[in-house]
């Protein structure tokens, strides 16, 4: 592939770090964003190609121009944008606070909107661009105790579909990857939370998550990166929410 300038949010660990490594191995320049510089520099130090650590809180409106500006000064416009930053909260609906609700919207929906809005003009001007949002199977179906998270993820899938329809024919594609439970620190936090609330051991809690995926195991970070790679390479895939969930949601 032609070497492209990439920006990956939430790139300090987990899925984001593995996606950054895949893009770098494919020969691209990769800018990494997360809140903490230390984690970004640790990941950047493992990449085989050019890298740039750009710390910033994606929920801060001012951070959007700061992050893009840093990349543009170094390498020019962002051509591949992977919006991976995100997290979840779990609580019964009646105990989901306004703060929990707003945090889920800010991080999982509003931040991707702002980054996408900032990236699109340069992509359309150049006639080429790839945007990939790491969503969740919670963008496709609801589940108990994740009303705020699922609402935000459903929203970001709607954003992806609308943006893709608007940009069709410009050379810019917009897609979402919808993983099930991935073997990451975020899932480890979920396991610990389930164990603390239910009295089960962490091994029992993890087994309960595994049982939700027909393949009988957690998804690997590399499998999520495979789907991102497909979206970057293909000009014909756009407006999709690609499930990477071991067959849990068939759509």
Short mmCIF file of C-alpha atoms in Angstrom, two decimals:
data_model
loop_
_atom_site.label_atom_id
_atom_site.label_comp_id
_atom_site.label_asym_id
_atom_site.label_seq_id
_atom_site.Cartn_x
_atom_site.Cartn_y
_atom_site.Cartn_z
CA UNK A 1 0.00 0.00 0.00
CA UNK A 2 0.93 3.63 -0.38
CA UNK A 3 2.32 4.93 2.92
CA UNK A 4 -0.38 6.99 4.65
CA UNK A 5 -0.52 9.30 7.64
CA UNK A 6 -2.56 7.63 10.37
CA UNK A 7 -3.98 8.81 13.68
CA UNK A 8 -5.13 6.29 16.29
CA UNK A 9 -6.90 7.46 19.44
CA UNK A 10 -6.80 5.41 22.63
CA UNK A 11 -3.46 4.08 21.43
CA UNK A 12 -1.64 3.78 24.75
CA UNK A 13 -2.54 0.12 25.30
CA UNK A 14 -4.88 -2.69 24.35
CA UNK A 15 -6.72 -2.61 21.03
CA UNK A 16 -5.37 0.81 20.07
CA UNK A 17 -1.77 -0.19 20.59
CA UNK A 18 -2.20 -3.32 18.47
CA UNK A 19 -3.94 -1.38 15.68
CA UNK A 20 -1.09 1.14 15.70
CA UNK A 21 1.42 -1.70 15.41
CA UNK A 22 -0.47 -3.23 12.47
CA UNK A 23 -0.62 0.08 10.60
CA UNK A 24 3.06 0.67 11.23
CA UNK A 25 3.97 -2.83 10.04
CA UNK A 26 2.03 -2.09 6.85
CA UNK A 27 4.38 0.82 6.19
CA UNK A 28 2.29 3.76 7.39
CA UNK A 29 3.24 6.74 9.56
CA UNK A 30 1.33 6.43 12.83
CA UNK A 31 0.42 9.17 15.29
CA UNK A 32 -0.77 7.86 18.64
CA UNK A 33 -3.17 9.69 20.94
CA UNK A 34 -4.25 9.03 24.52
CA UNK A 35 -4.29 11.06 27.71
CA UNK A 36 -0.95 9.86 29.08
CA UNK A 37 2.37 10.45 27.28
CA UNK A 38 4.15 7.58 29.04
CA UNK A 39 1.94 4.87 27.58
CA UNK A 40 2.04 6.43 24.12
CA UNK A 41 5.81 6.60 24.09
CA UNK A 42 6.03 2.99 25.26
CA UNK A 43 3.88 1.87 22.33
CA UNK A 44 5.65 4.21 19.89
CA UNK A 45 8.98 2.70 20.90
CA UNK A 46 7.84 -0.72 19.67
CA UNK A 47 6.64 0.39 16.23
CA UNK A 48 8.79 -0.48 13.20
CA UNK A 49 8.00 2.73 11.31
CA UNK A 50 7.71 6.47 11.92
CA UNK A 51 5.61 7.33 14.97
CA UNK A 52 4.44 10.40 16.83
CA UNK A 53 3.05 10.55 20.38
CA UNK A 54 0.34 13.21 20.69
CA UNK A 55 -1.20 13.28 24.18
CA UNK A 56 -4.63 14.80 24.67
CA UNK A 57 -8.03 14.15 26.20
CA UNK A 58 -10.42 13.45 23.33
CA UNK A 59 -13.37 14.72 25.38
CA UNK A 60 -11.80 18.19 25.53
CA UNK A 61 -13.10 20.22 22.55
CA UNK A 62 -9.79 22.09 22.33
CA UNK A 63 -7.84 18.85 22.02
CA UNK A 64 -9.17 18.11 18.54
CA UNK A 65 -7.34 20.94 16.81
CA UNK A 66 -4.31 20.45 19.03
CA UNK A 67 -3.96 16.78 18.11
CA UNK A 68 -4.62 17.27 14.40
CA UNK A 69 -2.36 20.32 14.33
CA UNK A 70 0.55 18.36 15.79
CA UNK A 71 0.17 15.65 13.16
CA UNK A 72 -0.24 18.12 10.31
CA UNK A 73 2.88 20.06 11.29
CA UNK A 74 4.91 16.87 11.30
CA UNK A 75 3.50 14.90 8.38
CA UNK A 76 0.58 16.71 6.75
CA UNK A 77 -3.13 15.83 6.77
CA UNK A 78 -4.48 12.73 8.49
CA UNK A 79 -5.44 10.14 5.86
CA UNK A 80 -6.40 7.20 8.11
CA UNK A 81 -8.30 7.97 11.30
CA UNK A 82 -8.96 5.16 13.78
CA UNK A 83 -11.23 6.26 16.62
CA UNK A 84 -10.55 3.73 19.33
CA UNK A 85 -10.70 5.78 22.56
CA UNK A 86 -13.62 4.66 24.70
CA UNK A 87 -14.76 2.96 27.85
CA UNK A 88 -17.92 1.65 29.46
CA UNK A 89 -19.85 1.89 32.71
CA UNK A 90 -22.15 -0.73 34.16
CA UNK A 91 -25.09 0.03 36.43
CA UNK A 92 -28.79 -0.71 36.65
CA UNK A 93 -30.84 1.83 34.76
CA UNK A 94 -32.29 3.36 37.94
CA UNK A 95 -28.79 3.88 39.35
CA UNK A 96 -27.20 5.27 36.17
CA UNK A 97 -26.32 8.84 37.10
CA UNK A 98 -26.46 11.91 34.89
CA UNK A 99 -22.68 12.01 35.16
CA UNK A 100 -22.35 8.41 33.93
CA UNK A 101 -24.72 9.11 31.05
CA UNK A 102 -22.91 12.27 29.97
CA UNK A 103 -19.48 10.66 30.22
CA UNK A 104 -20.56 7.82 27.93
CA UNK A 105 -21.92 10.28 25.36
CA UNK A 106 -18.88 12.57 25.59
CA UNK A 107 -16.30 9.82 25.14
CA UNK A 108 -18.03 7.30 22.90
CA UNK A 109 -20.12 9.56 20.66
CA UNK A 110 -19.28 13.27 20.81
CA UNK A 111 -15.50 12.82 20.64
CA UNK A 112 -15.68 10.59 17.53
CA UNK A 113 -18.04 13.13 15.93
CA UNK A 114 -15.59 15.99 16.54
CA UNK A 115 -12.58 14.03 15.27
CA UNK A 116 -14.48 12.87 12.20
CA UNK A 117 -15.68 16.40 11.47
CA UNK A 118 -12.10 17.69 11.71
CA UNK A 119 -10.68 15.00 9.44
CA UNK A 120 -13.21 15.07 6.61
CA UNK A 121 -12.32 18.32 4.78
CA UNK A 122 -8.71 17.34 4.10
CA UNK A 123 -9.71 13.79 3.14
CA UNK A 124 -12.34 14.92 0.64
CA UNK A 125 -10.00 17.55 -0.80
CA UNK A 126 -7.40 14.86 -1.48
CA UNK A 127 -9.97 12.34 -2.71
CA UNK A 128 -8.87 9.61 -0.32
CA UNK A 129 -9.51 8.82 3.33
CA UNK A 130 -10.35 6.04 5.75
CA UNK A 131 -12.20 6.45 9.04
CA UNK A 132 -12.71 3.45 11.32
CA UNK A 133 -14.56 3.70 14.63
CA UNK A 134 -14.06 0.95 17.20
CA UNK A 135 -17.62 0.55 18.44
CA UNK A 136 -19.00 -2.62 20.08
CA UNK A 137 -21.64 -5.29 19.62
CA UNK A 138 -23.49 -3.00 22.05
CA UNK A 139 -24.00 -0.80 18.97
CA UNK A 140 -26.20 -3.59 17.58
CA UNK A 141 -28.15 -4.82 20.59
CA UNK A 142 -28.97 -3.80 24.13
CA UNK A 143 -28.01 -5.69 27.25
CA UNK A 144 -28.77 -5.31 30.96
CA UNK A 145 -26.86 -2.72 32.98
CA UNK A 146 -25.21 -0.90 30.04
CA UNK A 147 -27.95 1.50 28.97
CA UNK A 148 -25.66 4.55 28.76
CA UNK A 149 -22.86 2.68 27.00
CA UNK A 150 -25.20 0.98 24.54
CA UNK A 151 -26.98 4.24 23.75
CA UNK A 152 -23.67 5.93 22.94
CA UNK A 153 -22.49 3.02 20.81
CA UNK A 154 -25.79 2.85 18.93
CA UNK A 155 -25.36 6.58 18.31
CA UNK A 156 -21.84 6.27 16.96
CA UNK A 157 -22.95 3.56 14.54
CA UNK A 158 -25.62 5.96 13.27
CA UNK A 159 -22.92 8.60 12.85
CA UNK A 160 -20.80 6.15 10.84
CA UNK A 161 -23.66 5.18 8.57
CA UNK A 162 -24.75 8.76 7.90
CA UNK A 163 -21.21 9.99 7.29
CA UNK A 164 -20.53 7.10 4.92
CA UNK A 165 -23.68 7.87 2.93
CA UNK A 166 -22.75 11.55 2.72
CA UNK A 167 -19.17 10.86 1.65
CA UNK A 168 -19.84 8.04 -0.79
CA UNK A 169 -18.18 8.88 -4.08
CA UNK A 170 -15.55 11.18 -2.56
CA UNK A 171 -12.93 8.47 -2.00
CA UNK A 172 -13.51 8.55 1.77
CA UNK A 173 -14.91 5.51 3.58
CA UNK A 174 -16.34 5.40 7.10
CA UNK A 175 -16.86 2.13 8.98
CA UNK A 176 -17.29 0.77 12.47
CA UNK A 177 -15.82 -2.36 13.99
CA UNK A 178 -18.13 -3.96 16.55
CA UNK A 179 -16.18 -6.35 18.79
CA UNK A 180 -17.55 -8.63 21.44
CA UNK A 181 -15.56 -9.10 24.63
CA UNK A 182 -11.88 -8.65 23.75
CA UNK A 183 -9.00 -9.90 25.88
CA UNK A 184 -7.89 -6.46 27.09
CA UNK A 185 -7.45 -4.55 30.37
CA UNK A 186 -10.95 -3.09 29.83
CA UNK A 187 -12.45 -6.58 29.88
CA UNK A 188 -10.32 -7.38 32.91
CA UNK A 189 -11.92 -4.41 34.65
CA UNK A 190 -15.36 -5.72 33.66
CA UNK A 191 -14.51 -9.13 35.07
CA UNK A 192 -13.36 -7.61 38.35
CA UNK A 193 -16.57 -5.57 38.57
CA UNK A 194 -18.77 -8.61 37.98
CA UNK A 195 -16.88 -10.57 40.62
CA UNK A 196 -17.18 -7.77 43.16
CA UNK A 197 -20.92 -7.32 42.60
CA UNK A 198 -21.94 -10.98 42.38
CA UNK A 199 -19.60 -12.78 44.75
CA UNK A 200 -18.33 -15.01 41.95
CA UNK A 201 -14.61 -15.54 41.44
CA UNK A 202 -12.92 -13.67 38.62
CA UNK A 203 -12.45 -16.99 36.82
CA UNK A 204 -16.20 -17.62 36.98
CA UNK A 205 -16.96 -14.07 35.84
CA UNK A 206 -14.58 -14.39 32.88
CA UNK A 207 -16.14 -17.74 31.95
CA UNK A 208 -19.56 -16.07 31.86
CA UNK A 209 -18.29 -13.55 29.31
CA UNK A 210 -16.66 -16.28 27.25
CA UNK A 211 -19.97 -18.16 27.10
CA UNK A 212 -21.57 -15.17 25.37
CA UNK A 213 -19.39 -15.79 22.30
CA UNK A 214 -20.18 -18.93 20.28
CA UNK A 215 -16.52 -19.59 19.47
CA UNK A 216 -15.97 -20.18 23.19
CA UNK A 217 -13.23 -17.65 23.87
CA UNK A 218 -12.53 -13.94 24.07
CA UNK A 219 -11.70 -12.04 20.90
CA UNK A 220 -8.03 -11.15 20.46
CA UNK A 221 -6.79 -7.64 19.84
CA UNK A 222 -5.18 -8.90 16.65
CA UNK A 223 -8.55 -10.01 15.32
CA UNK A 224 -9.90 -6.49 15.79
CA UNK A 225 -6.83 -5.12 14.01
CA UNK A 226 -7.51 -7.54 11.12
CA UNK A 227 -10.91 -5.90 10.58
CA UNK A 228 -9.39 -2.42 10.71
CA UNK A 229 -6.79 -3.47 8.14
CA UNK A 230 -9.57 -4.66 5.83
CA UNK A 231 -11.36 -1.31 6.08
CA UNK A 232 -8.16 0.60 5.35
CA UNK A 233 -7.32 -1.49 2.30
CA UNK A 234 -10.77 -1.62 0.69
CA UNK A 235 -12.45 1.26 -1.12
CA UNK A 236 -15.68 -0.74 -1.46
CA UNK A 237 -16.41 -1.25 2.24
CA UNK A 238 -18.17 1.75 3.74
CA UNK A 239 -21.09 2.42 6.04
CA UNK A 240 -20.65 -0.93 7.75
CA UNK A 241 -20.70 -2.09 11.35
CA UNK A 242 -18.44 -5.15 11.10
CA UNK A 243 -19.02 -7.62 13.89
CA UNK A 244 -15.93 -9.23 15.40
CA UNK A 245 -17.66 -11.19 18.12
CA UNK A 246 -17.30 -14.88 17.47
CA UNK A 247 -20.75 -15.15 15.95
CA UNK A 248 -22.76 -13.67 18.84
CA UNK A 249 -24.61 -11.19 16.64
CA UNK A 250 -25.36 -12.36 13.11
CA UNK A 251 -26.00 -9.38 10.85
#
